[in-house]
GROMACS .gro file of C-alpha atoms in nm:
model
  314
    1MET     CA    1   4.621  10.570 -13.877
    2ALA     CA    2   4.324  10.796 -13.905
    3ASP     CA    3   4.158  10.909 -14.222
    4LYS     CA    4   4.164  11.282 -14.153
    5GLN     CA    5   4.473  11.489 -14.231
    6ILE     CA    6   4.667  11.563 -13.914
    7SER     CA    7   4.980  11.775 -13.879
    8LEU     CA    8   5.301  11.610 -13.763
    9PRO     CA    9   5.310  11.790 -13.422
   10ALA     CA   10   4.950  11.683 -13.358
   11LYS     CA   11   5.037  11.324 -13.453
   12LEU     CA   12   5.327  11.326 -13.208
   13ILE     CA   13   5.105  11.462 -12.930
   14ASN     CA   14   4.833  11.209 -13.011
   15GLY     CA   15   5.084  10.925 -12.998
   16GLY     CA   16   5.226  11.045 -12.667
   17VAL     CA   17   4.887  11.097 -12.501
   18ALA     CA   18   4.762  10.758 -12.622
   19GLY     CA   19   5.077  10.590 -12.495
   20LEU     CA   20   5.059  10.756 -12.152
   21ILE     CA   21   4.693  10.666 -12.102
   22GLY     CA   22   4.739  10.315 -12.237
   23VAL     CA   23   5.045  10.234 -12.024
   24THR     CA   24   4.869  10.356 -11.709
   25CYS     CA   25   4.565  10.137 -11.780
   26VAL     CA   26   4.730   9.808 -11.879
   27PHE     CA   27   5.074   9.811 -11.714
   28PRO     CA   28   4.985   9.554 -11.442
   29ILE     CA   29   4.893   9.304 -11.716
   30ASP     CA   30   5.224   9.376 -11.889
   31LEU     CA   31   5.406   9.306 -11.562
   32ALA     CA   32   5.226   8.970 -11.534
   33LYS     CA   33   5.326   8.891 -11.894
   34THR     CA   34   5.693   8.956 -11.823
   35ARG     CA   35   5.695   8.743 -11.509
   36LEU     CA   36   5.506   8.456 -11.671
   37GLN     CA   37   5.741   8.456 -11.971
   38ASN     CA   38   6.054   8.460 -11.755
   39GLN     CA   39   5.970   8.175 -11.519
   40GLN     CA   40   6.112   7.842 -11.631
   41ASN     CA   41   6.020   7.483 -11.552
   42GLY     CA   42   6.132   7.390 -11.202
   43SER     CA   43   6.100   7.748 -11.077
   44ARG     CA   44   5.735   7.824 -11.149
   45LEU     CA   45   5.595   8.074 -10.903
   46TYR     CA   46   5.280   8.180 -11.089
   47THR     CA   47   5.015   7.966 -11.255
   48SER     CA   48   4.825   8.238 -11.442
   49MET     CA   49   4.788   8.611 -11.492
   50SER     CA   50   4.541   8.647 -11.206
   51ASP     CA   51   4.759   8.435 -10.975
   52CYS     CA   52   5.058   8.654 -11.061
   53LEU     CA   53   4.873   8.979 -10.990
   54ILE     CA   54   4.726   8.850 -10.661
   55LYS     CA   55   5.065   8.730 -10.536
   56THR     CA   56   5.227   9.057 -10.647
   57ILE     CA   57   4.976   9.264 -10.449
   58ARG     CA   58   5.019   9.043 -10.142
   59SER     CA   59   5.400   9.055 -10.144
   60GLU     CA   60   5.471   9.399 -10.293
   61GLY     CA   61   5.153   9.600 -10.240
   62TYR     CA   62   4.928   9.762 -10.499
   63PHE     CA   63   5.205   9.975 -10.649
   64GLY     CA   64   5.415   9.663 -10.694
   65MET     CA   65   5.208   9.605 -11.008
   66TYR     CA   66   5.353   9.927 -11.150
   67ARG     CA   67   5.723   9.843 -11.112
   68GLY     CA   68   5.897   9.983 -11.418
   69ALA     CA   69   5.601  10.199 -11.519
   70ALA     CA   70   5.805  10.519 -11.485
   71VAL     CA   71   6.040  10.400 -11.760
   72ASN     CA   72   5.750  10.332 -11.994
   73LEU     CA   73   5.575  10.659 -11.911
   74THR     CA   74   5.897  10.851 -11.982
   75LEU     CA   75   5.990  10.681 -12.310
   76VAL     CA   76   5.651  10.583 -12.455
   77THR     CA   77   5.599  10.931 -12.607
   78PRO     CA   78   5.914  10.932 -12.824
   79GLU     CA   79   5.857  10.562 -12.906
   80LYS     CA   80   5.502  10.619 -13.032
   81ALA     CA   81   5.603  10.942 -13.202
   82ILE     CA   82   5.880  10.771 -13.398
   83LYS     CA   83   5.659  10.475 -13.490
   84LEU     CA   84   5.362  10.681 -13.612
   85ALA     CA   85   5.571  10.945 -13.787
   86ALA     CA   86   5.786  10.681 -13.958
   87ASN     CA   87   5.481  10.488 -14.079
   88ASP     CA   88   5.331  10.804 -14.228
   89PHE     CA   89   5.666  10.898 -14.384
   90PHE     CA   90   5.706  10.562 -14.555
   91ARG     CA   91   5.341  10.549 -14.663
   92PHE     CA   92   5.374  10.893 -14.821
   93HIS     CA   93   5.691  10.806 -15.014
   94LEU     CA   94   5.560  10.465 -15.121
   95SER     CA   95   5.232  10.604 -15.257
   96LYS     CA   96   5.198  10.698 -15.622
   97ASP     CA   97   5.012  11.024 -15.688
   98GLY     CA   98   4.799  10.979 -15.377
   99GLN     CA   99   4.667  10.642 -15.489
  100LYS     CA  100   4.579  10.371 -15.239
  101LEU     CA  101   4.880  10.166 -15.133
  102THR     CA  102   4.901   9.804 -15.233
  103LEU     CA  103   4.921   9.548 -14.953
  104LEU     CA  104   5.291   9.495 -15.021
  105ARG     CA  105   5.366   9.867 -14.994
  106GLU     CA  106   5.162   9.890 -14.673
  107MET     CA  107   5.371   9.607 -14.531
  108LEU     CA  108   5.692   9.782 -14.638
  109ALA     CA  109   5.579  10.101 -14.464
  110GLY     CA  110   5.506   9.903 -14.149
  111CYS     CA  111   5.848   9.736 -14.176
  112GLY     CA  112   6.015  10.076 -14.189
  113ALA     CA  113   5.817  10.201 -13.888
  114GLY     CA  114   5.904   9.893 -13.682
  115THR     CA  115   6.272   9.925 -13.770
  116CYS     CA  116   6.286  10.291 -13.665
  117GLN     CA  117   6.107  10.251 -13.333
  118VAL     CA  118   6.360  10.005 -13.185
  119ILE     CA  119   6.592  10.303 -13.129
  120VAL     CA  120   6.375  10.381 -12.825
  121THR     CA  121   6.200  10.048 -12.768
  122THR     CA  122   6.511   9.839 -12.697
  123PRO     CA  123   6.653  10.042 -12.403
  124MET     CA  124   6.300  10.104 -12.272
  125GLU     CA  125   6.222   9.732 -12.267
  126MET     CA  126   6.566   9.649 -12.128
  127LEU     CA  127   6.515   9.868 -11.822
  128LYS     CA  128   6.146   9.786 -11.780
  129ILE     CA  129   6.204   9.410 -11.775
  130GLN     CA  130   6.467   9.433 -11.498
  131LEU     CA  131   6.232   9.637 -11.280
  132GLN     CA  132   5.928   9.422 -11.352
  133ASP     CA  133   6.107   9.092 -11.286
  134ALA     CA  134   6.287   9.201 -10.967
  135GLY     CA  135   5.983   9.113 -10.756
  136ARG     CA  136   5.959   8.765 -10.906
  137ILE     CA  137   6.326   8.691 -10.832
  138ALA     CA  138   6.290   8.821 -10.475
  139ALA     CA  139   5.978   8.613 -10.414
  140GLN     CA  140   6.139   8.307 -10.571
  141ARG     CA  141   6.443   8.329 -10.346
  142LYS     CA  142   6.219   8.372 -10.042
  143LEU     CA  143   5.954   8.109 -10.114
  144MET     CA  144   6.153   7.850 -10.315
  145PRO     CA  145   6.472   7.751 -10.128
  146GLN     CA  146   6.582   7.523 -10.411
  147ALA     CA  147   6.610   7.826 -10.635
  148VAL     CA  148   6.848   8.009 -10.403
  149THR     CA  149   7.202   8.055 -10.527
  150PRO     CA  150   7.467   7.810 -10.395
  151GLU     CA  151   7.620   8.084 -10.181
  152GLY     CA  152   7.299   8.103  -9.980
  153PRO     CA  153   7.012   8.354  -9.958
  154VAL     CA  154   7.079   8.685 -10.125
  155GLU     CA  155   6.903   9.005 -10.031
  156LEU     CA  156   6.778   9.145 -10.360
  157LYS     CA  157   6.755   9.522 -10.363
  158SER     CA  158   6.520   9.676 -10.614
  159PRO     CA  159   6.728   9.914 -10.828
  160THR     CA  160   6.594  10.227 -10.990
  161ALA     CA  161   6.596  10.289 -11.364
  162MET     CA  162   6.873  10.547 -11.326
  163GLN     CA  163   7.088  10.306 -11.123
  164LEU     CA  164   7.041  10.036 -11.386
  165THR     CA  165   7.125  10.278 -11.665
  166ARG     CA  166   7.444  10.397 -11.497
  167GLN     CA  167   7.548  10.039 -11.419
  168LEU     CA  168   7.492   9.919 -11.776
  169LEU     CA  169   7.671  10.219 -11.927
  170LYS     CA  170   7.963  10.177 -11.689
  171GLU     CA  171   8.005   9.803 -11.745
  172LYS     CA  172   7.912   9.760 -12.113
  173GLY     CA  173   7.873  10.105 -12.262
  174ILE     CA  174   7.579  10.197 -12.483
  175ALA     CA  175   7.564   9.834 -12.603
  176GLY     CA  176   7.443   9.736 -12.255
  177LEU     CA  177   7.118   9.927 -12.310
  178TYR     CA  178   7.074   9.765 -12.650
  179LYS     CA  179   7.106   9.403 -12.539
  180GLY     CA  180   6.843   9.202 -12.727
  181LEU     CA  181   6.833   9.447 -13.019
  182GLY     CA  182   6.815   9.164 -13.273
  183ALA     CA  183   6.523   8.999 -13.092
  184THR     CA  184   6.347   9.334 -13.059
  185LEU     CA  185   6.376   9.386 -13.435
  186LEU     CA  186   6.246   9.034 -13.494
  187ARG     CA  187   5.942   9.120 -13.282
  188ASP     CA  188   5.863   9.480 -13.373
  189VAL     CA  189   5.919   9.466 -13.749
  190PRO     CA  190   5.678   9.172 -13.807
  191PHE     CA  191   5.433   9.331 -13.560
  192SER     CA  192   5.422   9.654 -13.762
  193ILE     CA  193   5.407   9.461 -14.091
  194ILE     CA  194   5.095   9.285 -13.961
  195TYR     CA  195   4.933   9.567 -13.762
  196PHE     CA  196   4.936   9.869 -13.994
  197PRO     CA  197   4.800   9.700 -14.311
  198LEU     CA  198   4.547   9.496 -14.110
  199PHE     CA  199   4.417   9.803 -13.928
  200ALA     CA  200   4.397  10.008 -14.249
  201ASN     CA  201   4.199   9.739 -14.431
  202LEU     CA  202   3.966   9.663 -14.138
  203ASN     CA  203   3.905  10.035 -14.092
  204ASN     CA  204   3.826  10.078 -14.462
  205LEU     CA  205   3.549   9.819 -14.434
  206GLY     CA  206   3.355  10.055 -14.208
  207LYS     CA  207   3.397  10.375 -14.407
  208ARG     CA  208   3.092  10.589 -14.477
  209GLY     CA  209   3.099  10.598 -14.855
  210VAL     CA  210   3.408  10.592 -15.074
  211ASP     CA  211   3.583  10.894 -14.925
  212GLY     CA  212   3.405  10.927 -14.592
  213PRO     CA  213   3.579  10.856 -14.261
  214ALA     CA  214   3.510  10.541 -14.063
  215PRO     CA  215   3.293  10.585 -13.753
  216PHE     CA  216   3.472  10.604 -13.419
  217TYR     CA  217   3.361  10.258 -13.305
  218VAL     CA  218   3.490  10.098 -13.627
  219SER     CA  219   3.834  10.252 -13.579
  220PHE     CA  220   3.834  10.146 -13.214
  221ILE     CA  221   3.740   9.784 -13.292
  222SER     CA  222   3.982   9.774 -13.587
  223GLY     CA  223   4.267   9.895 -13.366
  224CYS     CA  224   4.188   9.635 -13.099
  225MET     CA  225   4.156   9.348 -13.348
  226ALA     CA  226   4.469   9.437 -13.546
  227GLY     CA  227   4.671   9.497 -13.229
  228SER     CA  228   4.574   9.171 -13.058
  229THR     CA  229   4.625   8.969 -13.378
  230ALA     CA  230   4.973   9.110 -13.434
  231ALA     CA  231   5.061   9.068 -13.065
  232ILE     CA  232   4.974   8.697 -13.058
  233ALA     CA  233   5.149   8.637 -13.392
  234VAL     CA  234   5.483   8.767 -13.262
  235ASN     CA  235   5.453   8.636 -12.904
  236PRO     CA  236   5.715   8.359 -12.953
  237VAL     CA  237   5.974   8.625 -13.038
  238ASP     CA  238   5.858   8.834 -12.743
  239VAL     CA  239   5.932   8.538 -12.512
  240ILE     CA  240   6.282   8.510 -12.660
  241LYS     CA  241   6.340   8.886 -12.627
  242THR     CA  242   6.225   8.888 -12.263
  243ARG     CA  243   6.454   8.596 -12.172
  244LEU     CA  244   6.755   8.752 -12.348
  245GLN     CA  245   6.709   9.092 -12.185
  246SER     CA  246   6.669   8.959 -11.829
  247LEU     CA  247   6.991   9.011 -11.634
  248THR     CA  248   6.898   8.846 -11.301
  249ARG     CA  249   6.793   8.481 -11.272
  250GLY     CA  250   6.743   8.207 -11.018
  251SER     CA  251   7.027   7.954 -10.984
  252GLN     CA  252   6.826   7.684 -11.167
  253GLU     CA  253   6.723   7.907 -11.456
  254ASP     CA  254   6.902   7.895 -11.791
  255THR     CA  255   7.108   8.175 -11.937
  256TYR     CA  256   7.125   8.233 -12.312
  257SER     CA  257   7.402   8.345 -12.545
  258GLY     CA  258   7.174   8.454 -12.828
  259VAL     CA  259   6.849   8.403 -13.016
  260THR     CA  260   6.940   8.059 -13.154
  261ASP     CA  261   7.067   7.933 -12.818
  262CYS     CA  262   6.749   8.059 -12.649
  263ILE     CA  263   6.522   7.884 -12.900
  264ARG     CA  264   6.715   7.557 -12.868
  265LYS     CA  265   6.709   7.552 -12.486
  266ILE     CA  266   6.341   7.647 -12.461
  267LEU     CA  267   6.242   7.376 -12.708
  268ARG     CA  268   6.453   7.112 -12.533
  269LYS     CA  269   6.359   7.190 -12.172
  270GLU     CA  270   6.013   7.349 -12.189
  271GLY     CA  271   5.865   7.245 -12.522
  272PRO     CA  272   5.700   7.451 -12.800
  273ALA     CA  273   5.415   7.561 -12.571
  274ALA     CA  274   5.662   7.781 -12.380
  275PHE     CA  275   5.671   8.020 -12.675
  276LEU     CA  276   5.306   8.104 -12.606
  277LYS     CA  277   5.368   8.204 -12.244
  278GLY     CA  278   5.196   8.533 -12.171
  279ALA     CA  279   5.026   8.544 -12.513
  280TYR     CA  280   4.681   8.627 -12.377
  281CYS     CA  281   4.838   8.887 -12.144
  282ARG     CA  282   5.012   9.049 -12.438
  283ALA     CA  283   4.688   9.054 -12.639
  284LEU     CA  284   4.510   9.215 -12.343
  285VAL     CA  285   4.785   9.478 -12.324
  286ILE     CA  286   4.817   9.562 -12.694
  287ALA     CA  287   4.446   9.566 -12.790
  288PRO     CA  288   4.348   9.847 -12.547
  289LEU     CA  289   4.667  10.040 -12.628
  290PHE     CA  290   4.576  10.067 -12.994
  291GLY     CA  291   4.204  10.107 -12.920
  292ILE     CA  292   4.290  10.402 -12.695
  293ALA     CA  293   4.510  10.544 -12.972
  294GLN     CA  294   4.204  10.552 -13.198
  295VAL     CA  295   4.001  10.731 -12.929
  296VAL     CA  296   4.273  10.997 -12.899
  297TYR     CA  297   4.287  11.043 -13.276
  298PHE     CA  298   3.908  11.054 -13.308
  299LEU     CA  299   3.879  11.321 -13.037
  300GLY     CA  300   4.160  11.524 -13.193
  301VAL     CA  301   4.348  11.565 -12.866
  302GLY     CA  302   4.668  11.673 -13.041
  303GLU     CA  303   4.495  11.944 -13.242
  304LEU     CA  304   4.311  12.062 -12.929
  305ILE     CA  305   4.635  12.097 -12.730
  306LEU     CA  306   4.806  12.279 -13.018
  307SER     CA  307   4.514  12.523 -13.043
  308TYR     CA  308   4.580  12.637 -12.685
  309LEU     CA  309   4.951  12.694 -12.744
  310PRO     CA  310   5.056  13.052 -12.827
  311LYS     CA  311   5.129  13.096 -13.197
  312ARG     CA  312   5.449  13.273 -13.291
  313ASN     CA  313   5.422  13.558 -13.537
  314ASN     CA  314   5.638  13.528 -13.844
   0.00000   0.00000   0.00000
């Protein structure tokens, strides 16, 4: 991502630090995105991102906006580490004698990175979505009687990530944590195919000379622009993935058997515009995440941390 040569351990630390800072800053917006994407016609509780956040604070308190954040904070480091390391690995093996990669090869490297990261991304998103959406279901059952199950009001307890994990493993095995894997691949592979080449080319436009590095602000803006562009481009698949991975629904909300079934039902009952639900939220989440990543790389946080670690003598 950056122009300077960085060791693999430093890259992993940079990715982890950037992910931790980014998740902490933008998680409430990500929660609003999940809830907006999951609500269906006839059971709309929120009208916009701001309406969702205000109602969440009123009903669940300030920390209600951070439901599921612990899962992200725990798994974002290996996720970013795999993604960044895989992209560098594929770029290295696709380059010829250190020459600049063609656009096609850059896209192939991004494809490889996106494919590798779903190992961590799928279970992380699976758990996060349940925790994020629990408040919406509880509020819906309390405020919208028509959405209550036929058996009557149900007290919805908010599970922890560990409880969800144990339940899924017990009932469905490891496959339970990887529900929606196909949709996650359909989202993350195109995202990486768009993001990595777009960032590299935007960043190159601001380089100081032929071999000089791009200024910090150019890398920051390039990361934000490439991230938000890729996020909006794959938002329809993100809506599908969110719907497929949600385990708890209101009685009037559809369930889906797969990607094709989800697309068909959304088109028939909610129209094409439903695939853009939460798009601006997702752009607001992704742009700062990748902008922050550039700040971390520019400051050399990974190298700084490694310099303070004791070095073993050979």
